[in-house]
């Protein structure tokens, strides 16, 4: 039994959906009858709409649930083109996709700025507007009576027989799902998941948060437009009643039920909802109750939907057959147990760059979090930044990464001033970081997490990701090799295929280091990387940091573990109440009485009121 | 004047939805999509109480309040409590609301039902404008409710606790406030009010299963314009939408009402994302 | 409520392990707090002081060890019930309800007493006697107070609940020296009134002035536990707090 499974798993995964697609395509030869073909047609059209939801809701994490409006835009575009005599189906489909894209972008720009419920509500509102807009343009759309002047579709100048629409629909669906799969499996798909996990993380690997969100939302609109064009040509009739709140809820239920974060889940979900709709003669009254129950149960219990269940099942069989976790190609012997060893790999030299902070100041209201702070972190050195709570360490880090705008001063990375640059631009200058609480998107393998750090290196366009040309394959191979190197460096190579979010904290921290390192940063910021680690883990981390330093990177270590700082740092900068209190070698800092007193909270008499007090007393003190 | 009355009373309906959203939002920072559907059920129960069972007004109101409060409590248990993040709550509460719509269709059908109003349906003339008694009652009810809620949140320990909880849940816990219990109570109270609101809006909007979706979104717009968490904001937002709808319907045509409200929403949100009376999030460093 | 014998600890924490999610910050921490005395937890930041307090307050789960209060285990008691049982926790960062008035903040402090809002006036007056400046500002929103006043309000809120154990997390944090002195003198007054006080501080000198017993934490473990009377070298204590000297001999060292 397990041997059979092993054999099945040797077949590349794309073969299965391709085979099912092919089967559906040739199904009419078996004479299935009108009822079944009609159901398949409607299911696939709905699946197109649902796949759009899966992109924007499932992968990009945007609560944009107004796909019915894009669907309508596609249908009316095709319908009006056809009525005007442009009967070529290909033209209609492309135009419908573009129209849906336009609606997506136009409503996405304001909607995405708001996010969350506001986006959900504005996108639902959009659905409510469909009948009104159709009525306003009654002359072209036929108003609430529907558009019934469509002509028979043609393809490449030849008229299509009525039952040829079946083949068109199946082929469009197959092509779209192939595209969808390739996008999701590419770094763009991973990028959506990174963004969904945390916008801060996304910009720290160099993604523009707004552009990525808009891309997800807009791409999600396109298949809905295709679906609309197909629906219009299937019945040669378009009515606003096809694009109601009910339809929008049904599509959402299909997405949740099938599994929003999946490719083929859209087809599962759509079949269930379509089957449910089909029972209309008997069960029409119950359809809303079912939709509602699907949403409720799907939301509470089935976080991954049907696709998620399948995935778990496959994973289980794989484990039973010893196929998982897989090892990377290179780790043939792979005898290293436990994963502590971090010394087997050579870290190639990294072209580091100095981080210079010059007289930077930042106030929040009257609270002066930083006043004229200057420091310099050299490449090939570890510069530690320490200081008591509220001394301004986090503020400084956020200024360097571009999350705050500074009030005064200058920050340069390898000689380039970062001025007003947004976080993702600063990341592209070569600044990268880890987080106090590791940010690892769920459902992504260890290797993909590391690769997500290479978002900006060797850029891959959408088209290239869809077509998977030789360049794409070359970059992909390089990505995997680099990921493996980095994982071996931090001692996680044996976990290559494991789901990253399930790792214990110590390994998640190491994984963050690997992700930060994979793009060969000029400046690496480690934000309390040792907190929560046990002694052995701290030692491994220290060894890794030393190797990164020796490779030439400028490492900035924000850390509370004084022992680690003393043993690791080349220079230590001590911040206190928003200013640099001391700077020097570990020996100098260790023996500095002021540092200790400041750390232990001694406030010198006659000093300026501390930060929180400054809110009421905005008085400027000399340095 | 008649137009203004019509706008204000329609606005009061939206404001009532917004108030329902607001209570839950203040208490637990979640968004109860099913609020409007709960009110819709309230309207249907009122209809059944009056028309089918021929009950006296007090009994009808009590029935509506109890039924909706129970549904609301069930919703909290199955659609809110088991779900941790607010995004998923939107989907589960939408699911619950959809179930309510479906059940309402099963029980009461899809045709609008005329809900009687206890003070009759004779047209009144006030300041030269014509208005139904129920329309006056709606405006008075919405305003009175906002005043009462504001009083409660400022003068009663329970109200103080809810406001405290909305600012800092952890700090509220450390003052001995049972945050979960209070959030549940807020839900149940919203249910009681939802029943009452349903009884109030039914005579104006009719009891119809499709009421939920339209009210849910307009109520949200009222809230977004007024500002999340602001009671007076929700009230004014509701009135603003009601007036815009009536004037646009009169001078541009009814096809343009939803569109104009949508434009209004986008404008307000682009200019002031927190709404007109919303608090700007305080920065905590 | 009878006062237990002073030699019986009101709070007894043994081998506590706790953290956030799977981030373990506290590995093995033990300490006691007695009525009418102050126990001070010292150490650098990140050493686990605040996390230990949060576990006692019920905000963080107990992964290991035990917390006994007034003779019974409270490891699994809900946080709000611990407040009712007499544990009041003043968090760092002056977390008052900024939008509400000073007086409403104080009334919220008395929430567990279960009485009407107006019945709390006498209790508010007692807080005003301790911190007269709050009386002047009673109608102002708490967010408009200065940092020192907010700290006083936070302490006032905590004692409104008539606690037996008061936990103070860095009451001196971010305050000017004169205010620190004022706050600390009030802490001393509260101690004399019989309250058991658990104080977390980074300011070693301020803490030692008021404390009867000091515990030093480093990376989630106790490195020193000693009555204040047995500490003669303050500089050495500071060194231990910095994690520079492994530990000094003292009573109760694990």
Short mmCIF file of C-alpha atoms in Angstrom, two decimals, chain A residues 298-454:
data_model
loop_
_atom_site.label_atom_id
_atom_site.label_comp_id
_atom_site.label_asym_id
_atom_site.label_seq_id
_atom_site.Cartn_x
_atom_site.Cartn_y
_atom_site.Cartn_z
CA UNK A 298 -15.39 27.06 7.59
CA UNK A 299 -14.36 30.11 9.62
CA UNK A 300 -14.37 28.33 12.96
CA UNK A 301 -13.21 24.81 12.21
CA UNK A 302 -11.90 24.25 8.72
CA UNK A 303 -9.18 26.85 8.60
CA UNK A 304 -7.67 25.27 5.50
CA UNK A 305 -10.92 24.17 3.88
CA UNK A 306 -11.18 20.97 1.85
CA UNK A 307 -7.77 21.64 0.32
CA UNK A 308 -6.30 21.89 3.79
CA UNK A 309 -7.75 18.51 4.73
CA UNK A 310 -6.31 16.95 1.59
CA UNK A 311 -2.93 18.49 2.28
CA UNK A 312 -2.91 17.07 5.80
CA UNK A 313 -3.89 13.67 4.44
CA UNK A 314 -1.10 13.68 1.86
CA UNK A 315 1.38 14.80 4.50
CA UNK A 316 0.34 11.91 6.70
CA UNK A 317 0.74 9.34 3.97
CA UNK A 318 4.10 10.85 3.06
CA UNK A 319 5.29 10.56 6.60
CA UNK A 320 4.12 6.98 6.80
CA UNK A 321 5.98 6.18 3.57
CA UNK A 322 9.09 7.94 4.83
CA UNK A 323 8.95 10.52 2.06
CA UNK A 324 8.79 13.46 4.41
CA UNK A 325 10.52 15.47 5.57
CA UNK A 326 12.59 15.45 2.44
CA UNK A 327 16.25 16.32 2.49
CA UNK A 328 17.75 18.84 0.15
CA UNK A 329 19.55 17.41 -2.87
CA UNK A 330 22.99 18.34 -1.56
CA UNK A 331 22.67 16.86 1.91
CA UNK A 332 23.29 13.33 0.73
CA UNK A 333 24.97 11.91 3.81
CA UNK A 334 23.13 14.27 6.08
CA UNK A 335 24.24 12.62 9.30
CA UNK A 336 24.25 15.73 11.47
CA UNK A 337 21.98 15.07 14.39
CA UNK A 338 20.15 17.64 16.44
CA UNK A 339 21.19 20.52 14.28
CA UNK A 340 23.64 22.38 16.46
CA UNK A 341 26.61 22.26 14.11
CA UNK A 342 27.04 25.53 12.36
CA UNK A 343 30.58 25.18 11.17
CA UNK A 344 30.47 22.97 8.09
CA UNK A 345 29.88 25.78 5.61
CA UNK A 346 32.00 28.56 4.29
CA UNK A 347 30.28 31.90 4.30
CA UNK A 348 31.50 33.70 1.18
CA UNK A 349 32.66 37.27 1.73
CA UNK A 350 29.88 39.84 1.95
CA UNK A 351 30.43 43.34 0.72
CA UNK A 352 29.45 45.18 3.90
CA UNK A 353 28.79 48.87 4.24
CA UNK A 354 29.01 51.27 7.15
CA UNK A 355 25.87 52.49 8.82
CA UNK A 356 26.28 56.08 9.89
CA UNK A 357 23.83 57.82 12.15
CA UNK A 358 24.58 61.50 12.50
CA UNK A 359 22.88 63.75 15.05
CA UNK A 360 19.51 62.08 14.61
CA UNK A 361 16.60 63.34 16.69
CA UNK A 362 13.03 62.11 17.01
CA UNK A 363 10.16 63.29 19.18
CA UNK A 364 6.66 61.90 19.60
CA UNK A 365 4.55 64.86 20.60
CA UNK A 366 6.51 66.41 23.43
CA UNK A 367 8.25 63.17 24.21
CA UNK A 368 11.79 63.35 22.90
CA UNK A 369 12.67 59.76 22.30
CA UNK A 370 16.02 60.51 20.66
CA UNK A 371 18.10 63.66 20.84
CA UNK A 372 21.10 64.09 18.58
CA UNK A 373 22.22 60.51 18.54
CA UNK A 374 25.29 59.71 16.45
CA UNK A 375 26.94 56.39 15.93
CA UNK A 376 28.84 54.47 13.31
CA UNK A 377 28.76 50.76 12.64
CA UNK A 378 31.70 49.55 10.55
CA UNK A 379 31.56 46.63 8.15
CA UNK A 380 33.28 43.56 9.52
CA UNK A 381 32.46 44.55 13.08
CA UNK A 382 29.75 43.83 15.61
CA UNK A 383 28.40 47.04 17.06
CA UNK A 384 26.21 46.44 20.09
CA UNK A 385 23.50 48.86 21.09
CA UNK A 386 22.48 48.60 24.73
CA UNK A 387 20.53 50.71 27.15
CA UNK A 388 17.70 50.52 29.66
CA UNK A 389 14.06 50.33 28.66
CA UNK A 390 12.84 53.49 27.00
CA UNK A 391 16.34 54.64 26.15
CA UNK A 392 15.51 54.87 22.46
CA UNK A 393 16.98 51.65 21.01
CA UNK A 394 13.78 50.58 19.29
CA UNK A 395 13.13 54.09 18.06
CA UNK A 396 16.59 54.21 16.54
CA UNK A 397 16.08 50.86 14.86
CA UNK A 398 12.77 51.99 13.43
CA UNK A 399 14.37 55.19 12.14
CA UNK A 400 17.12 53.26 10.40
CA UNK A 401 14.56 50.95 8.81
CA UNK A 402 12.40 53.86 7.74
CA UNK A 403 9.30 53.11 9.82
CA UNK A 404 9.61 56.52 11.46
CA UNK A 405 10.67 59.80 9.92
CA UNK A 406 13.40 61.50 11.85
CA UNK A 407 13.06 65.13 12.88
CA UNK A 408 16.71 66.00 12.35
CA UNK A 409 20.03 64.46 11.41
CA UNK A 410 21.27 62.12 8.73
CA UNK A 411 21.46 58.39 8.27
CA UNK A 412 23.65 56.85 5.57
CA UNK A 413 24.13 53.26 4.48
CA UNK A 414 27.45 52.59 2.74
CA UNK A 415 27.63 56.29 1.91
CA UNK A 416 24.08 56.62 0.55
CA UNK A 417 21.81 58.90 2.54
CA UNK A 418 18.46 57.27 3.25
CA UNK A 419 16.70 60.63 3.57
CA UNK A 420 12.94 60.14 3.29
CA UNK A 421 13.10 56.67 1.75
CA UNK A 422 10.32 54.24 2.55
CA UNK A 423 11.15 51.02 4.41
CA UNK A 424 11.30 48.79 1.34
CA UNK A 425 13.70 51.17 -0.40
CA UNK A 426 15.97 51.14 2.62
CA UNK A 427 15.85 47.37 2.61
CA UNK A 428 16.93 47.48 -1.03
CA UNK A 429 19.92 49.61 -0.04
CA UNK A 430 21.18 46.60 1.87
CA UNK A 431 19.72 46.97 5.35
CA UNK A 432 18.09 43.90 6.78
CA UNK A 433 16.90 42.84 10.17
CA UNK A 434 15.48 40.21 12.47
CA UNK A 435 12.60 40.78 14.87
CA UNK A 436 12.15 40.52 18.62
CA UNK A 437 9.29 38.14 17.99
CA UNK A 438 10.24 36.09 14.93
CA UNK A 439 7.90 36.79 12.02
CA UNK A 440 7.41 33.56 10.07
CA UNK A 441 4.37 33.16 7.80
CA UNK A 442 2.38 30.00 8.51
CA UNK A 443 2.17 27.21 5.94
CA UNK A 444 5.51 27.99 4.32
CA UNK A 445 8.50 25.66 4.34
CA UNK A 446 11.80 26.55 5.96
CA UNK A 447 13.47 26.79 2.54
CA UNK A 448 10.79 29.13 1.16
CA UNK A 449 11.11 31.38 4.19
CA UNK A 450 14.80 31.79 3.46
CA UNK A 451 14.13 32.33 -0.23
CA UNK A 452 11.58 35.02 0.60
CA UNK A 453 14.59 37.00 1.81
CA UNK A 454 15.85 37.07 -1.78
#
